[in-house]
mmCIF file of C-alpha atoms in Angstrom:
data_model
loop_
_atom_site.group_PDB
_atom_site.id
_atom_site.type_symbol
_atom_site.label_atom_id
_atom_site.label_comp_id
_atom_site.label_asym_id
_atom_site.label_seq_id
_atom_site.Cartn_x
_atom_site.Cartn_y
_atom_site.Cartn_z
ATOM 1 C CA UNK P 1 43.977 -26.431 11.997
ATOM 2 C CA UNK P 2 43.616 -24.617 8.804
ATOM 3 C CA UNK P 3 39.513 -24.125 7.687
ATOM 4 C CA UNK P 4 39.561 -25.687 4.240
ATOM 5 C CA UNK P 5 38.418 -22.268 1.329
ATOM 6 C CA UNK P 6 35.571 -21.521 0.143
ATOM 7 C CA UNK P 7 36.285 -19.618 -2.972
ATOM 8 C CA UNK P 8 36.037 -21.681 -6.514
ATOM 9 C CA UNK P 9 38.671 -22.597 -8.011
ATOM 10 C CA UNK P 10 39.646 -19.793 -11.124
ATOM 11 C CA UNK P 11 38.229 -22.600 -13.488
ATOM 12 C CA UNK P 12 34.846 -22.684 -12.812
ATOM 13 C CA UNK P 13 34.515 -18.932 -11.875
ATOM 14 C CA UNK P 14 35.659 -18.413 -15.790
ATOM 15 C CA UNK P 15 33.340 -21.215 -16.630
ATOM 16 C CA UNK P 16 30.495 -19.840 -14.505
ATOM 17 C CA UNK P 17 30.787 -16.393 -15.759
ATOM 18 C CA UNK P 18 31.358 -17.599 -19.395
ATOM 19 C CA UNK P 19 27.835 -19.142 -19.240
ATOM 20 C CA UNK P 20 26.311 -15.878 -17.904
ATOM 21 C CA UNK P 21 27.553 -13.836 -20.143
ATOM 22 C CA UNK P 22 25.489 -16.507 -23.036
ATOM 23 C CA UNK P 23 22.718 -16.158 -21.291
ATOM 24 C CA UNK P 24 22.893 -13.029 -21.062
ATOM 25 C CA UNK P 25 22.926 -12.921 -24.845
ATOM 26 C CA UNK P 26 20.367 -15.358 -25.185
ATOM 27 C CA UNK P 27 17.899 -12.455 -22.905
ATOM 28 C CA UNK P 28 16.628 -8.706 -23.997
ATOM 29 C CA UNK P 29 14.930 -6.216 -22.359
ATOM 30 C CA UNK P 30 12.390 -6.079 -25.448
ATOM 31 C CA UNK P 31 11.934 -9.896 -25.886
ATOM 32 C CA UNK P 32 7.618 -9.786 -25.795
ATOM 33 C CA UNK P 33 7.597 -6.237 -27.625
ATOM 34 C CA UNK P 34 5.588 -8.205 -30.460
ATOM 35 C CA UNK P 35 4.778 -11.414 -28.980
ATOM 36 C CA UNK P 36 3.332 -9.717 -26.105
ATOM 37 C CA UNK P 37 3.776 -6.154 -25.797
ATOM 38 C CA UNK P 38 0.989 -5.789 -22.671
ATOM 39 C CA UNK P 39 3.187 -8.398 -21.078
ATOM 40 C CA UNK P 40 5.577 -5.977 -18.735
ATOM 41 C CA UNK P 41 1.943 -3.684 -17.926
ATOM 42 C CA UNK P 42 0.116 -6.459 -16.806
ATOM 43 C CA UNK P 43 2.196 -7.680 -14.284
ATOM 44 C CA UNK P 44 3.295 -3.872 -13.108
ATOM 45 C CA UNK P 45 -0.557 -3.379 -12.414
ATOM 46 C CA UNK P 46 -1.285 -6.952 -10.977
ATOM 47 C CA UNK P 47 1.641 -6.841 -8.531
ATOM 48 C CA UNK P 48 1.022 -3.320 -7.768
ATOM 49 C CA UNK P 49 -2.920 -4.158 -6.605
ATOM 50 C CA UNK P 50 -1.712 -7.047 -4.314
ATOM 51 C CA UNK P 51 0.775 -4.836 -2.668
ATOM 52 C CA UNK P 52 -1.683 -2.053 -2.001
ATOM 53 C CA UNK P 53 -4.016 -5.041 -0.549
ATOM 54 C CA UNK P 54 -1.490 -6.582 1.532
ATOM 55 C CA UNK P 55 2.303 -4.437 2.186
ATOM 56 C CA UNK P 56 3.313 -7.694 2.727
ATOM 57 C CA UNK P 57 2.923 -8.771 -0.564
ATOM 58 C CA UNK P 58 6.385 -6.635 -1.945
ATOM 59 C CA UNK P 59 8.668 -8.474 -0.089
ATOM 60 C CA UNK P 60 7.063 -11.716 -0.480
ATOM 61 C CA UNK P 61 7.132 -11.938 -4.063
ATOM 62 C CA UNK P 62 11.031 -10.160 -3.623
ATOM 63 C CA UNK P 63 11.737 -13.121 -1.368
ATOM 64 C CA UNK P 64 10.065 -16.015 -3.779
ATOM 65 C CA UNK P 65 12.306 -14.978 -6.349
ATOM 66 C CA UNK P 66 15.555 -14.786 -4.409
ATOM 67 C CA UNK P 67 14.945 -18.963 -3.745
ATOM 68 C CA UNK P 68 13.976 -19.579 -6.636
ATOM 69 C CA UNK P 69 17.550 -17.939 -9.142
ATOM 70 C CA UNK P 70 19.238 -19.561 -6.097
ATOM 71 C CA UNK P 71 18.012 -23.385 -6.509
ATOM 72 C CA UNK P 72 18.952 -24.022 -10.049
ATOM 73 C CA UNK P 73 18.879 -20.627 -11.499
ATOM 74 C CA UNK P 74 15.834 -18.304 -12.272
ATOM 75 C CA UNK P 75 13.841 -21.345 -13.604
ATOM 76 C CA UNK P 76 10.285 -21.087 -12.003
ATOM 77 C CA UNK P 77 11.349 -24.914 -10.102
ATOM 78 C CA UNK P 78 9.953 -23.469 -7.084
ATOM 79 C CA UNK P 79 6.705 -22.372 -7.919
ATOM 80 C CA UNK P 80 6.000 -26.331 -8.885
ATOM 81 C CA UNK P 81 3.536 -28.316 -6.954
ATOM 82 C CA UNK P 82 4.340 -31.760 -5.476
ATOM 83 C CA UNK P 83 2.861 -34.608 -7.088
ATOM 84 C CA UNK P 84 2.222 -38.082 -6.016
ATOM 85 C CA UNK P 85 5.472 -38.837 -8.413
ATOM 86 C CA UNK P 86 7.843 -35.333 -7.879
ATOM 87 C CA UNK P 87 8.744 -33.921 -5.054
ATOM 88 C CA UNK P 88 8.723 -29.786 -5.513
ATOM 89 C CA UNK P 89 10.666 -27.028 -3.295
ATOM 90 C CA UNK P 90 8.399 -25.884 -1.173
ATOM 91 C CA UNK P 91 8.289 -28.207 1.616
ATOM 92 C CA UNK P 92 12.268 -28.037 1.442
ATOM 93 C CA UNK P 93 13.344 -27.050 4.887
ATOM 94 C CA UNK P 94 13.750 -22.813 3.790
ATOM 95 C CA UNK P 95 10.083 -22.902 1.950
ATOM 96 C CA UNK P 96 7.693 -24.602 4.204
ATOM 97 C CA UNK P 97 5.000 -22.433 5.839
ATOM 98 C CA UNK P 98 6.398 -19.412 4.889
ATOM 99 C CA UNK P 99 6.834 -18.910 1.143
ATOM 100 C CA UNK P 100 4.040 -16.780 -0.460
ATOM 101 C CA UNK P 101 3.032 -14.808 -3.854
ATOM 102 C CA UNK P 102 2.051 -18.054 -5.513
ATOM 103 C CA UNK P 103 -1.335 -16.833 -5.974
ATOM 104 C CA UNK P 104 0.007 -13.456 -7.343
ATOM 105 C CA UNK P 105 2.312 -15.295 -9.851
ATOM 106 C CA UNK P 106 -1.234 -17.623 -10.763
ATOM 107 C CA UNK P 107 -3.492 -14.624 -11.246
ATOM 108 C CA UNK P 108 -0.346 -12.804 -13.497
ATOM 109 C CA UNK P 109 -0.232 -15.837 -15.454
ATOM 110 C CA UNK P 110 -4.013 -16.629 -16.034
ATOM 111 C CA UNK P 111 -4.032 -13.059 -17.638
ATOM 112 C CA UNK P 112 -1.179 -13.429 -19.853
ATOM 113 C CA UNK P 113 -2.722 -16.644 -20.643
ATOM 114 C CA UNK P 114 -5.717 -14.807 -21.842
ATOM 115 C CA UNK P 115 -4.027 -11.986 -23.992
ATOM 116 C CA UNK P 116 -1.088 -14.290 -25.594
ATOM 117 C CA UNK P 117 -1.431 -18.241 -24.800
ATOM 118 C CA UNK P 118 1.786 -19.998 -24.150
ATOM 119 C CA UNK P 119 4.229 -16.424 -24.689
ATOM 120 C CA UNK P 120 5.669 -15.246 -21.732
ATOM 121 C CA UNK P 121 7.340 -18.239 -18.888
ATOM 122 C CA UNK P 122 7.255 -17.692 -14.997
ATOM 123 C CA UNK P 123 10.376 -17.471 -14.867
ATOM 124 C CA UNK P 124 10.405 -14.317 -16.698
ATOM 125 C CA UNK P 125 6.632 -12.973 -14.132
ATOM 126 C CA UNK P 126 9.079 -14.442 -11.485
ATOM 127 C CA UNK P 127 11.988 -11.756 -12.459
ATOM 128 C CA UNK P 128 9.416 -8.743 -13.479
ATOM 129 C CA UNK P 129 7.448 -9.297 -10.604
ATOM 130 C CA UNK P 130 10.266 -8.889 -8.348
ATOM 131 C CA UNK P 131 11.750 -5.696 -9.405
ATOM 132 C CA UNK P 132 7.675 -4.085 -9.654
ATOM 133 C CA UNK P 133 7.679 -4.716 -6.343
ATOM 134 C CA UNK P 134 10.755 -3.394 -5.520
ATOM 135 C CA UNK P 135 10.490 -0.179 -7.082
ATOM 136 C CA UNK P 136 6.199 -0.041 -5.732
ATOM 137 C CA UNK P 137 7.534 0.097 -1.987
ATOM 138 C CA UNK P 138 9.997 3.038 -3.263
ATOM 139 C CA UNK P 139 12.978 1.541 -4.334
ATOM 140 C CA UNK P 140 15.492 1.141 -7.280
ATOM 141 C CA UNK P 141 14.805 0.395 -10.809
ATOM 142 C CA UNK P 142 16.988 -1.547 -13.343
ATOM 143 C CA UNK P 143 16.359 -3.507 -17.037
ATOM 144 C CA UNK P 144 15.067 -6.187 -16.222
ATOM 145 C CA UNK P 145 16.647 -9.007 -19.086
ATOM 146 C CA UNK P 146 13.932 -11.479 -20.182
ATOM 147 C CA UNK P 147 14.066 -14.597 -22.617
ATOM 148 C CA UNK P 148 13.994 -17.536 -19.730
ATOM 149 C CA UNK P 149 12.458 -20.278 -20.107
ATOM 150 C CA UNK P 150 10.871 -22.828 -17.350
ATOM 151 C CA UNK P 151 12.192 -25.603 -15.988
ATOM 152 C CA UNK P 152 10.440 -29.246 -16.099
ATOM 153 C CA UNK P 153 12.664 -30.556 -12.561
ATOM 154 C CA UNK P 154 13.135 -29.052 -9.034
ATOM 155 C CA UNK P 155 15.475 -30.293 -6.424
ATOM 156 C CA UNK P 156 13.947 -29.726 -2.896
ATOM 157 C CA UNK P 157 18.037 -31.065 -1.796
ATOM 158 C CA UNK P 158 19.529 -28.221 -3.348
ATOM 159 C CA UNK P 159 16.944 -25.901 -1.701
ATOM 160 C CA UNK P 160 18.225 -27.253 1.514
ATOM 161 C CA UNK P 161 21.417 -26.805 1.029
ATOM 162 C CA UNK P 162 22.031 -23.827 -1.051
ATOM 163 C CA UNK P 163 19.485 -21.310 0.244
ATOM 164 C CA UNK P 164 21.075 -19.166 3.526
ATOM 165 C CA UNK P 165 19.923 -20.095 6.514
ATOM 166 C CA UNK P 166 19.011 -17.184 9.246
ATOM 167 C CA UNK P 167 21.381 -18.582 11.811
ATOM 168 C CA UNK P 168 24.479 -18.563 9.109
ATOM 169 C CA UNK P 169 27.425 -16.198 10.200
ATOM 170 C CA UNK P 170 29.059 -14.248 8.052
ATOM 171 C CA UNK P 171 32.057 -17.458 6.357
ATOM 172 C CA UNK P 172 28.289 -19.102 6.069
ATOM 173 C CA UNK P 173 27.199 -16.540 3.916
ATOM 174 C CA UNK P 174 30.269 -15.079 1.361
ATOM 175 C CA UNK P 175 30.583 -19.031 0.818
ATOM 176 C CA UNK P 176 26.860 -19.518 -0.174
ATOM 177 C CA UNK P 177 26.892 -16.804 -2.385
ATOM 178 C CA UNK P 178 30.663 -17.137 -3.834
ATOM 179 C CA UNK P 179 29.424 -20.746 -5.411
ATOM 180 C CA UNK P 180 26.590 -18.789 -7.289
ATOM 181 C CA UNK P 181 29.520 -16.967 -8.463
ATOM 182 C CA UNK P 182 28.197 -13.364 -6.503
ATOM 183 C CA UNK P 183 30.670 -11.096 -4.385
ATOM 184 C CA UNK P 184 30.751 -9.956 -1.287
ATOM 185 C CA UNK P 185 28.964 -7.347 -2.259
ATOM 186 C CA UNK P 186 26.728 -8.911 -4.026
ATOM 187 C CA UNK P 187 25.666 -10.495 -0.980
ATOM 188 C CA UNK P 188 25.344 -7.368 1.090
ATOM 189 C CA UNK P 189 23.552 -5.462 -1.141
ATOM 190 C CA UNK P 190 20.900 -8.436 -1.863
ATOM 191 C CA UNK P 191 20.748 -8.793 1.877
ATOM 192 C CA UNK P 192 19.815 -5.707 2.117
ATOM 193 C CA UNK P 193 16.548 -6.678 0.724
ATOM 194 C CA UNK P 194 15.539 -6.966 4.512
ATOM 195 C CA UNK P 195 14.950 -4.046 4.324
ATOM 196 C CA UNK P 196 10.665 -4.787 3.985
ATOM 197 C CA UNK P 197 9.757 -7.625 5.558
ATOM 198 C CA UNK P 198 8.787 -9.850 7.986
ATOM 199 C CA UNK P 199 10.148 -12.738 9.530
ATOM 200 C CA UNK P 200 8.614 -15.983 11.620
ATOM 201 C CA UNK P 201 9.867 -15.956 16.159
ATOM 202 C CA UNK P 202 11.006 -19.220 14.904
ATOM 203 C CA UNK P 203 14.177 -17.845 12.516
ATOM 204 C CA UNK P 204 14.908 -15.144 15.339
ATOM 205 C CA UNK P 205 14.634 -16.301 18.869
ATOM 206 C CA UNK P 206 17.710 -17.933 19.195
ATOM 207 C CA UNK P 207 19.150 -14.533 18.919
ATOM 208 C CA UNK P 208 17.009 -12.378 20.344
ATOM 209 C CA UNK P 209 17.664 -14.733 23.931
ATOM 210 C CA UNK P 210 20.929 -15.706 23.503
ATOM 211 C CA UNK P 211 23.227 -13.593 21.418
ATOM 212 C CA UNK P 212 25.561 -11.139 22.582
ATOM 213 C CA UNK P 213 24.958 -9.105 20.103
ATOM 214 C CA UNK P 214 22.510 -7.455 19.652
ATOM 215 C CA UNK P 215 20.567 -3.863 21.493
ATOM 216 C CA UNK P 216 19.068 -5.294 24.635
ATOM 217 C CA UNK P 217 15.598 -3.203 24.893
ATOM 218 C CA UNK P 218 15.601 -4.207 20.956
ATOM 219 C CA UNK P 219 15.946 -7.908 21.727
ATOM 220 C CA UNK P 220 13.307 -7.018 25.203
ATOM 221 C CA UNK P 221 10.938 -5.604 22.844
ATOM 222 C CA UNK P 222 10.450 -8.839 20.971
ATOM 223 C CA UNK P 223 10.383 -11.422 23.612
ATOM 224 C CA UNK P 224 6.645 -11.043 24.690
ATOM 225 C CA UNK P 225 5.830 -11.866 21.263
ATOM 226 C CA UNK P 226 8.254 -14.621 20.533
ATOM 227 C CA UNK P 227 8.547 -17.254 23.983
ATOM 228 C CA UNK P 228 12.075 -18.732 24.527
ATOM 229 C CA UNK P 229 10.084 -21.989 25.743
ATOM 230 C CA UNK P 230 9.028 -22.804 22.642
ATOM 231 C CA UNK P 231 4.894 -21.406 20.533
ATOM 232 C CA UNK P 232 4.092 -18.570 18.479
ATOM 233 C CA UNK P 233 6.169 -20.227 16.270
ATOM 234 C CA UNK P 234 4.690 -18.535 13.207
ATOM 235 C CA UNK P 235 4.499 -15.057 14.842
ATOM 236 C CA UNK P 236 6.009 -12.586 12.838
ATOM 237 C CA UNK P 237 8.685 -9.007 13.504
ATOM 238 C CA UNK P 238 10.014 -6.435 11.110
ATOM 239 C CA UNK P 239 12.948 -7.314 9.684
ATOM 240 C CA UNK P 240 13.803 -2.784 9.992
ATOM 241 C CA UNK P 241 11.797 -1.585 12.316
ATOM 242 C CA UNK P 242 12.039 1.622 11.269
ATOM 243 C CA UNK P 243 9.985 1.599 7.624
ATOM 244 C CA UNK P 244 8.991 -2.462 7.621
ATOM 245 C CA UNK P 245 7.055 -1.533 3.936
ATOM 246 C CA UNK P 246 9.808 1.122 2.710
ATOM 247 C CA UNK P 247 11.888 -0.374 0.530
ATOM 248 C CA UNK P 248 14.961 1.971 1.653
ATOM 249 C CA UNK P 249 18.932 2.168 3.457
ATOM 250 C CA UNK P 250 17.664 2.184 7.248
ATOM 251 C CA UNK P 251 17.831 -1.838 7.377
ATOM 252 C CA UNK P 252 21.899 -1.160 7.618
ATOM 253 C CA UNK P 253 20.983 1.891 9.583
ATOM 254 C CA UNK P 254 19.576 -1.032 12.084
ATOM 255 C CA UNK P 255 22.592 -3.427 11.521
ATOM 256 C CA UNK P 256 25.396 -0.169 13.313
ATOM 257 C CA UNK P 257 22.812 -0.096 15.931
ATOM 258 C CA UNK P 258 22.981 -3.711 16.834
ATOM 259 C CA UNK P 259 19.170 -4.331 15.800
ATOM 260 C CA UNK P 260 19.025 -6.392 13.198
ATOM 261 C CA UNK P 261 16.838 -9.479 13.293
ATOM 262 C CA UNK P 262 18.160 -12.307 12.575
ATOM 263 C CA UNK P 263 21.726 -13.212 13.134
ATOM 264 C CA UNK P 264 22.361 -14.050 9.736
ATOM 265 C CA UNK P 265 21.458 -9.887 9.223
ATOM 266 C CA UNK P 266 23.597 -8.718 12.315
ATOM 267 C CA UNK P 267 26.364 -11.024 11.205
ATOM 268 C CA UNK P 268 26.860 -8.690 8.302
ATOM 269 C CA UNK P 269 28.129 -6.039 10.992
ATOM 270 C CA UNK P 270 29.661 -7.806 13.853
ATOM 271 C CA UNK P 271 33.700 -6.806 13.116
ATOM 272 C CA UNK P 272 34.054 -8.682 10.438
ATOM 273 C CA UNK P 273 35.653 -8.088 6.668
ATOM 274 C CA UNK P 274 31.738 -6.163 5.077
ATOM 275 C CA UNK P 275 31.514 -3.968 7.945
ATOM 276 C CA UNK P 276 32.789 -0.831 6.013
ATOM 277 C CA UNK P 277 30.198 -1.633 3.343
ATOM 278 C CA UNK P 278 27.404 -1.639 6.229
ATOM 279 C CA UNK P 279 28.142 1.593 7.182
ATOM 280 C CA UNK P 280 28.678 2.972 3.711
ATOM 281 C CA UNK P 281 25.246 1.907 2.592
ATOM 282 C CA UNK P 282 23.625 2.984 6.148
ATOM 283 C CA UNK P 283 25.413 6.473 5.514
ATOM 284 C CA UNK P 284 24.480 6.092 1.063
ATOM 285 C CA UNK P 285 20.964 5.260 -0.171
ATOM 286 C CA UNK P 286 22.138 5.880 -3.776
ATOM 287 C CA UNK P 287 25.078 3.339 -3.260
ATOM 288 C CA UNK P 288 22.950 0.706 -1.554
ATOM 289 C CA UNK P 289 20.297 1.212 -4.277
ATOM 290 C CA UNK P 290 22.888 0.918 -7.545
ATOM 291 C CA UNK P 291 24.516 -1.790 -5.557
ATOM 292 C CA UNK P 292 21.286 -2.919 -5.092
ATOM 293 C CA UNK P 293 20.042 -3.151 -8.472
ATOM 294 C CA UNK P 294 23.384 -4.507 -10.359
ATOM 295 C CA UNK P 295 23.128 -7.519 -7.467
ATOM 296 C CA UNK P 296 19.817 -7.991 -8.864
ATOM 297 C CA UNK P 297 20.699 -8.486 -12.772
ATOM 298 C CA UNK P 298 23.522 -10.558 -11.819
ATOM 299 C CA UNK P 299 21.033 -12.798 -9.579
ATOM 300 C CA UNK P 300 18.718 -12.752 -12.403
ATOM 301 C CA UNK P 301 21.056 -14.147 -15.007
ATOM 302 C CA UNK P 302 21.819 -17.799 -12.653
ATOM 303 C CA UNK P 303 21.080 -20.357 -14.782
ATOM 304 C CA UNK P 304 18.880 -18.755 -17.510
ATOM 305 C CA UNK P 305 17.345 -21.262 -19.579
ATOM 306 C CA UNK P 306 17.007 -20.076 -22.818
ATOM 307 C CA UNK P 307 16.124 -21.959 -26.419
ATOM 308 C CA UNK P 308 15.118 -25.594 -26.537
ATOM 309 C CA UNK P 309 16.017 -26.203 -23.055
ATOM 310 C CA UNK P 310 13.093 -25.712 -20.874
ATOM 311 C CA UNK P 311 9.617 -24.982 -21.293
ATOM 312 C CA UNK P 312 6.650 -22.271 -21.475
ATOM 313 C CA UNK P 313 4.431 -23.261 -18.735
ATOM 314 C CA UNK P 314 0.488 -23.008 -18.906
ATOM 315 C CA UNK P 315 0.084 -23.241 -15.313
ATOM 316 C CA UNK P 316 3.023 -21.946 -13.212
ATOM 317 C CA UNK P 317 2.315 -24.921 -10.543
ATOM 318 C CA UNK P 318 2.656 -27.873 -13.275
ATOM 319 C CA UNK P 319 4.876 -28.934 -16.138
ATOM 320 C CA UNK P 320 2.886 -29.133 -19.331
#
């Protein structure tokens, strides 16, 4: 039986590209140059302090940005708390009990409201914080375009349906990214963000006990802290064991050795269409850095609210 195509129809791809181009035209690198000239320095120093105190925070801020942009676009919807009449995205399956960094965003917003009230959006704070976290951990820099506004809505259902899961296979990943107008190169490059950070036992348990495309010694080394029968679900293991707190291409070298922590990691190098790109990134850190930076710019243009759309929240956790 033929498998249904996961590609978007040409007219939808054209529409997505057009919308991205329009959004991009309304964003600018120096958006806060006159309205809040200290904004970027304030974000950078707060992120640097947070990462200095907790090296995991760099990866957490990058993941927070990704989980925001992949649901409704880069609109800070992921930051909204639940209320009696509103269900946000924090409790969705991919986010509950694992997303971190909210307090860092709160701290940045508090400072910016003191310096230039009602000016800098939470969506822009997320984008800049992710960039600064990557750079602070040794990763590439890129031009960050600014001028986003904040959503007044959120979608737990889209968070559950659109965010790729740790057990995704290659076709799942390609389809999820294609749905957002992102290419296979974007997908592999952005997956390289797993060069920093950790994952919970519940997300890699099946991989270390059931998958066959995994280095035996590597799997055995993880089983002590992640028992097969359950328990210790929150125990952490590095996504890139060789340099979990440094942004480089060693994540891809790990995939070549079948040491991907998550099933979705190893899916990038398992006899499929992305094997060649994984090999290229493993041997060329500059190529990985360049492609990652380009993909982060594209990700940052998804679903952007500008002009009269959205708002500038005073508190990133609640609509005005």
